[in-house]
């Protein structure tokens, strides 16, 4: 890069690319970020200009819906998950925030379309995060720059659980398996979604998945699963859906079931 901010990439094959400009900050996060789509033809590409910006800051309050007796606000956190990786600097950490003692929070360095996820004590789940009229837990909010000061994050204490065992095609108890529990709504099959959970068996061959949002789910017990390459892969979930068992998890409910093993090999 030159002193005036110029840059050159040579010998770039024809195709579509995204250029990212990053002004480095602490903890691997950018202080400013910008991106630009570029199409390279056999004759090259026109000069590209990347305009960086400091990103947005989301601030507001955490609201606890339920019995919060003895549960401090500091045990509730929020993080922002990219909905489009072209708008995220490579290798950067997901922005996050922990609620203050009075329930307020602030989360900075937000770029592009993002969904908000939460962390909470057992039994609690992130019900909604309203930003500019959008529930950013359900659909991405496109962050640009400036302060968004009036966000409301609602946590509820009605998390549900699913537990049980798995039997093979002979009806014998299975000991080695993975259980994928995922919402029937495919719009919720995305990275870090609270509506998708993986459970493994304990020494007795039983599984347990706690603090799921109430709703309709599919539960699939599979004999083999590669968490590195298959976790939250929509194609994997879609292939399992026809053979999965449908389960309704009511608010604050504890459901026990027996699943049939699905052999993938």
Short mmCIF file of C-alpha atoms in Angstrom, two decimals:
data_model
loop_
_atom_site.label_atom_id
_atom_site.label_comp_id
_atom_site.label_asym_id
_atom_site.label_seq_id
_atom_site.Cartn_x
_atom_site.Cartn_y
_atom_site.Cartn_z
CA UNK A 1 0.00 0.00 0.00
CA UNK A 2 1.28 3.46 -0.87
CA UNK A 3 1.40 6.47 1.46
CA UNK A 4 -1.67 7.99 -0.15
CA UNK A 5 -3.73 4.84 0.44
CA UNK A 6 -3.32 3.35 -3.03
CA UNK A 7 -3.06 -0.39 -3.57
CA UNK A 8 -2.53 -2.82 -6.44
CA UNK A 9 -3.28 -6.51 -6.85
CA UNK A 10 -1.53 -8.09 -9.80
CA UNK A 11 -2.25 -11.25 -11.79
CA UNK A 12 -5.82 -11.52 -10.54
CA UNK A 13 -7.83 -14.15 -12.51
CA UNK A 14 -11.13 -12.96 -14.03
CA UNK A 15 -14.11 -13.27 -11.70
CA UNK A 16 -16.16 -11.55 -9.03
CA UNK A 17 -14.39 -10.42 -5.85
CA UNK A 18 -14.97 -8.45 -2.68
CA UNK A 19 -12.34 -5.96 -1.52
CA UNK A 20 -12.13 -5.11 2.18
CA UNK A 21 -10.44 -2.10 3.73
CA UNK A 22 -9.57 -2.32 7.41
CA UNK A 23 -8.21 0.23 9.88
CA UNK A 24 -6.90 -1.96 12.70
CA UNK A 25 -8.06 -1.69 16.28
CA UNK A 26 -7.69 -3.58 19.60
CA UNK A 27 -8.40 -7.30 20.13
CA UNK A 28 -8.39 -8.04 16.42
CA UNK A 29 -11.39 -5.81 15.77
CA UNK A 30 -11.36 -3.08 13.12
CA UNK A 31 -11.68 0.57 14.15
CA UNK A 32 -12.99 1.24 10.66
CA UNK A 33 -14.11 -1.07 7.89
CA UNK A 34 -15.29 -0.82 4.30
CA UNK A 35 -15.95 -3.17 1.41
CA UNK A 36 -16.47 -3.00 -2.33
CA UNK A 37 -17.55 -5.60 -4.89
CA UNK A 38 -15.33 -5.80 -7.98
CA UNK A 39 -15.64 -7.71 -11.25
CA UNK A 40 -12.34 -8.52 -12.97
CA UNK A 41 -12.50 -9.23 -16.71
CA UNK A 42 -9.77 -10.46 -19.05
CA UNK A 43 -8.85 -6.82 -19.64
CA UNK A 44 -8.66 -6.03 -15.92
CA UNK A 45 -10.88 -3.93 -13.70
CA UNK A 46 -11.53 -0.21 -13.24
CA UNK A 47 -9.95 1.52 -10.21
CA UNK A 48 -11.78 0.70 -7.00
CA UNK A 49 -12.41 3.03 -4.07
CA UNK A 50 -13.06 1.57 -0.61
CA UNK A 51 -14.64 3.98 1.86
CA UNK A 52 -14.20 2.92 5.47
CA UNK A 53 -16.42 3.91 8.39
CA UNK A 54 -16.23 3.38 12.16
CA UNK A 55 -19.32 1.19 12.22
CA UNK A 56 -22.35 1.47 14.46
CA UNK A 57 -22.87 1.23 18.20
CA UNK A 58 -25.97 -0.49 19.54
CA UNK A 59 -27.09 0.59 23.01
CA UNK A 60 -30.17 0.02 25.10
CA UNK A 61 -31.58 -2.02 27.93
CA UNK A 62 -32.04 -5.66 28.87
CA UNK A 63 -35.52 -6.58 30.08
CA UNK A 64 -36.06 -9.79 32.08
CA UNK A 65 -39.45 -11.39 31.46
CA UNK A 66 -40.17 -13.77 34.30
CA UNK A 67 -38.94 -14.39 37.83
CA UNK A 68 -35.58 -12.62 37.99
CA UNK A 69 -35.25 -12.82 41.76
CA UNK A 70 -31.56 -13.18 42.60
CA UNK A 71 -30.50 -13.15 38.94
CA UNK A 72 -28.13 -10.22 38.25
CA UNK A 73 -28.17 -8.43 34.90
CA UNK A 74 -24.43 -9.07 34.53
CA UNK A 75 -25.18 -12.74 33.71
CA UNK A 76 -26.86 -11.73 30.44
CA UNK A 77 -24.89 -10.97 27.30
CA UNK A 78 -25.39 -10.13 23.65
CA UNK A 79 -23.32 -10.69 20.54
CA UNK A 80 -23.70 -9.78 16.86
CA UNK A 81 -23.46 -12.52 14.24
CA UNK A 82 -22.80 -11.68 10.56
CA UNK A 83 -25.54 -12.50 8.08
CA UNK A 84 -23.24 -11.79 5.12
CA UNK A 85 -19.54 -12.54 5.51
CA UNK A 86 -18.62 -10.14 2.70
CA UNK A 87 -19.39 -7.34 5.16
CA UNK A 88 -17.10 -8.68 7.91
CA UNK A 89 -13.34 -8.31 8.14
CA UNK A 90 -11.62 -11.68 7.96
CA UNK A 91 -10.51 -13.01 11.34
CA UNK A 92 -12.29 -10.38 13.44
CA UNK A 93 -14.11 -11.31 16.63
CA UNK A 94 -17.87 -11.06 16.90
CA UNK A 95 -18.86 -7.84 18.71
CA UNK A 96 -20.32 -8.54 22.13
CA UNK A 97 -21.55 -6.87 25.30
CA UNK A 98 -22.46 -7.81 28.87
CA UNK A 99 -25.36 -6.06 30.56
CA UNK A 100 -24.42 -3.56 33.26
CA UNK A 101 -25.76 -3.70 36.81
CA UNK A 102 -28.72 -1.51 35.84
CA UNK A 103 -29.55 -3.56 32.72
CA UNK A 104 -28.04 -1.16 30.20
CA UNK A 105 -25.67 -2.36 27.47
CA UNK A 106 -23.62 -1.00 24.58
CA UNK A 107 -22.05 -2.95 21.72
CA UNK A 108 -19.73 -1.19 19.25
CA UNK A 109 -18.02 -1.90 15.90
CA UNK A 110 -21.08 -3.29 14.11
CA UNK A 111 -20.81 -3.53 10.33
CA UNK A 112 -23.28 -4.68 7.69
CA UNK A 113 -26.22 -7.09 8.13
CA UNK A 114 -26.13 -8.84 11.52
CA UNK A 115 -28.38 -10.86 13.81
CA UNK A 116 -28.21 -10.55 17.59
CA UNK A 117 -27.77 -13.62 19.80
CA UNK A 118 -27.69 -13.92 23.56
CA UNK A 119 -26.05 -15.70 26.46
CA UNK A 120 -27.99 -16.25 29.67
CA UNK A 121 -28.29 -18.41 32.80
CA UNK A 122 -29.88 -21.84 32.49
CA UNK A 123 -33.59 -21.64 31.74
CA UNK A 124 -33.39 -18.17 30.17
CA UNK A 125 -33.38 -17.47 26.42
CA UNK A 126 -33.19 -14.40 24.20
CA UNK A 127 -36.76 -13.71 23.08
CA UNK A 128 -36.25 -10.55 21.00
CA UNK A 129 -33.95 -7.60 20.29
CA UNK A 130 -35.81 -4.68 18.78
CA UNK A 131 -33.65 -2.31 16.75
CA UNK A 132 -35.26 0.35 14.61
CA UNK A 133 -38.54 -1.53 14.36
CA UNK A 134 -36.86 -4.86 13.48
CA UNK A 135 -36.47 -7.91 15.69
CA UNK A 136 -32.78 -8.56 15.04
CA UNK A 137 -33.00 -12.08 16.47
CA UNK A 138 -35.29 -13.09 13.57
CA UNK A 139 -33.98 -11.03 10.65
CA UNK A 140 -30.68 -9.24 10.04
CA UNK A 141 -30.39 -5.53 10.79
CA UNK A 142 -28.06 -3.63 8.46
CA UNK A 143 -25.66 -1.58 10.57
CA UNK A 144 -23.88 1.39 8.97
CA UNK A 145 -22.55 3.99 11.40
CA UNK A 146 -23.57 6.13 14.35
CA UNK A 147 -25.34 5.40 17.62
CA UNK A 148 -28.54 3.37 17.87
CA UNK A 149 -29.50 4.15 21.49
CA UNK A 150 -32.95 2.67 22.00
CA UNK A 151 -32.55 -1.09 21.55
CA UNK A 152 -34.55 -3.42 23.79
CA UNK A 153 -33.32 -6.95 24.47
CA UNK A 154 -35.88 -9.23 26.11
CA UNK A 155 -34.83 -12.43 27.89
CA UNK A 156 -37.49 -14.88 29.09
CA UNK A 157 -37.24 -17.59 31.76
CA UNK A 158 -39.41 -20.07 29.82
CA UNK A 159 -36.63 -22.06 28.15
CA UNK A 160 -37.63 -25.64 27.32
CA UNK A 161 -35.64 -28.87 27.39
CA UNK A 162 -35.59 -32.14 25.47
CA UNK A 163 -34.10 -35.34 26.84
CA UNK A 164 -34.33 -39.03 26.14
CA UNK A 165 -32.70 -42.05 24.60
CA UNK A 166 -32.08 -43.54 21.16
CA UNK A 167 -32.79 -47.03 19.82
CA UNK A 168 -31.46 -48.67 16.68
CA UNK A 169 -33.45 -50.49 13.97
CA UNK A 170 -33.66 -53.61 16.21
CA UNK A 171 -35.05 -51.62 19.12
CA UNK A 172 -31.82 -51.95 21.10
CA UNK A 173 -30.46 -48.93 23.02
CA UNK A 174 -27.88 -46.95 21.04
CA UNK A 175 -24.79 -45.75 22.88
CA UNK A 176 -22.90 -43.77 20.24
CA UNK A 177 -24.81 -41.07 18.37
CA UNK A 178 -25.44 -37.34 17.97
CA UNK A 179 -28.84 -35.66 18.28
CA UNK A 180 -29.54 -32.61 16.15
CA UNK A 181 -32.50 -30.56 17.37
CA UNK A 182 -33.51 -27.82 14.95
CA UNK A 183 -36.47 -25.56 14.35
CA UNK A 184 -38.99 -26.50 11.70
CA UNK A 185 -38.52 -22.95 10.40
CA UNK A 186 -35.61 -23.03 7.93
CA UNK A 187 -35.08 -19.29 8.36
CA UNK A 188 -33.61 -20.14 11.76
CA UNK A 189 -30.89 -22.44 10.39
CA UNK A 190 -27.95 -20.04 10.67
CA UNK A 191 -24.69 -19.89 12.57
CA UNK A 192 -25.09 -19.38 16.34
CA UNK A 193 -28.88 -19.66 16.11
CA UNK A 194 -30.48 -20.48 19.45
CA UNK A 195 -32.98 -22.65 17.58
CA UNK A 196 -30.43 -25.32 16.63
CA UNK A 197 -28.70 -27.51 19.21
CA UNK A 198 -26.44 -30.56 19.24
CA UNK A 199 -26.62 -33.14 22.04
CA UNK A 200 -24.36 -36.12 22.79
CA UNK A 201 -25.12 -39.19 24.93
CA UNK A 202 -23.85 -39.52 28.48
CA UNK A 203 -22.28 -42.68 29.91
CA UNK A 204 -25.74 -44.22 30.28
CA UNK A 205 -26.58 -43.58 26.64
CA UNK A 206 -29.06 -40.78 27.31
CA UNK A 207 -29.03 -37.27 25.84
CA UNK A 208 -30.24 -33.91 27.19
CA UNK A 209 -30.61 -30.50 25.54
CA UNK A 210 -31.55 -27.62 27.83
CA UNK A 211 -32.77 -24.05 27.41
CA UNK A 212 -34.25 -24.15 23.94
CA UNK A 213 -36.76 -21.45 22.93
CA UNK A 214 -40.31 -22.85 23.01
CA UNK A 215 -41.63 -23.93 19.62
CA UNK A 216 -41.79 -26.65 17.00
CA UNK A 217 -38.61 -28.67 16.38
CA UNK A 218 -37.26 -31.64 14.49
CA UNK A 219 -35.03 -34.08 16.39
CA UNK A 220 -32.69 -36.40 14.47
CA UNK A 221 -30.41 -38.97 16.09
CA UNK A 222 -27.61 -39.87 13.68
CA UNK A 223 -24.91 -42.50 13.88
CA UNK A 224 -22.19 -40.21 12.53
CA UNK A 225 -21.78 -36.44 12.46
CA UNK A 226 -18.76 -34.22 11.72
CA UNK A 227 -19.19 -31.12 13.84
CA UNK A 228 -16.41 -29.26 12.00
CA UNK A 229 -17.83 -29.60 8.49
CA UNK A 230 -21.53 -30.26 9.06
CA UNK A 231 -22.55 -28.11 12.01
CA UNK A 232 -25.36 -25.73 10.97
CA UNK A 233 -25.08 -26.77 7.33
CA UNK A 234 -28.60 -26.14 5.93
CA UNK A 235 -28.16 -28.95 3.40
CA UNK A 236 -27.41 -31.45 6.18
CA UNK A 237 -30.44 -30.35 8.18
CA UNK A 238 -32.65 -30.49 5.09
CA UNK A 239 -31.50 -34.05 4.34
CA UNK A 240 -32.33 -35.14 7.90
CA UNK A 241 -35.69 -33.37 8.17
CA UNK A 242 -37.81 -36.08 6.43
CA UNK A 243 -36.54 -38.75 8.84
CA UNK A 244 -36.51 -36.61 11.99
CA UNK A 245 -39.11 -36.74 14.75
CA UNK A 246 -41.29 -33.65 15.20
CA UNK A 247 -41.36 -32.35 18.77
CA UNK A 248 -43.35 -29.52 20.35
CA UNK A 249 -41.53 -27.80 23.19
CA UNK A 250 -43.92 -25.74 25.34
CA UNK A 251 -42.77 -22.77 27.44
CA UNK A 252 -40.81 -24.00 30.46
CA UNK A 253 -41.52 -27.56 29.35
CA UNK A 254 -39.35 -30.64 29.89
CA UNK A 255 -40.06 -33.23 27.20
CA UNK A 256 -38.72 -36.80 27.24
CA UNK A 257 -38.72 -38.91 24.09
CA UNK A 258 -37.21 -41.95 22.39
CA UNK A 259 -35.64 -41.37 18.97
CA UNK A 260 -34.88 -43.91 16.27
CA UNK A 261 -31.29 -43.97 15.08
CA UNK A 262 -30.71 -42.65 11.56
CA UNK A 263 -27.82 -44.38 9.82
CA UNK A 264 -26.01 -42.11 7.40
CA UNK A 265 -23.29 -44.51 6.23
#
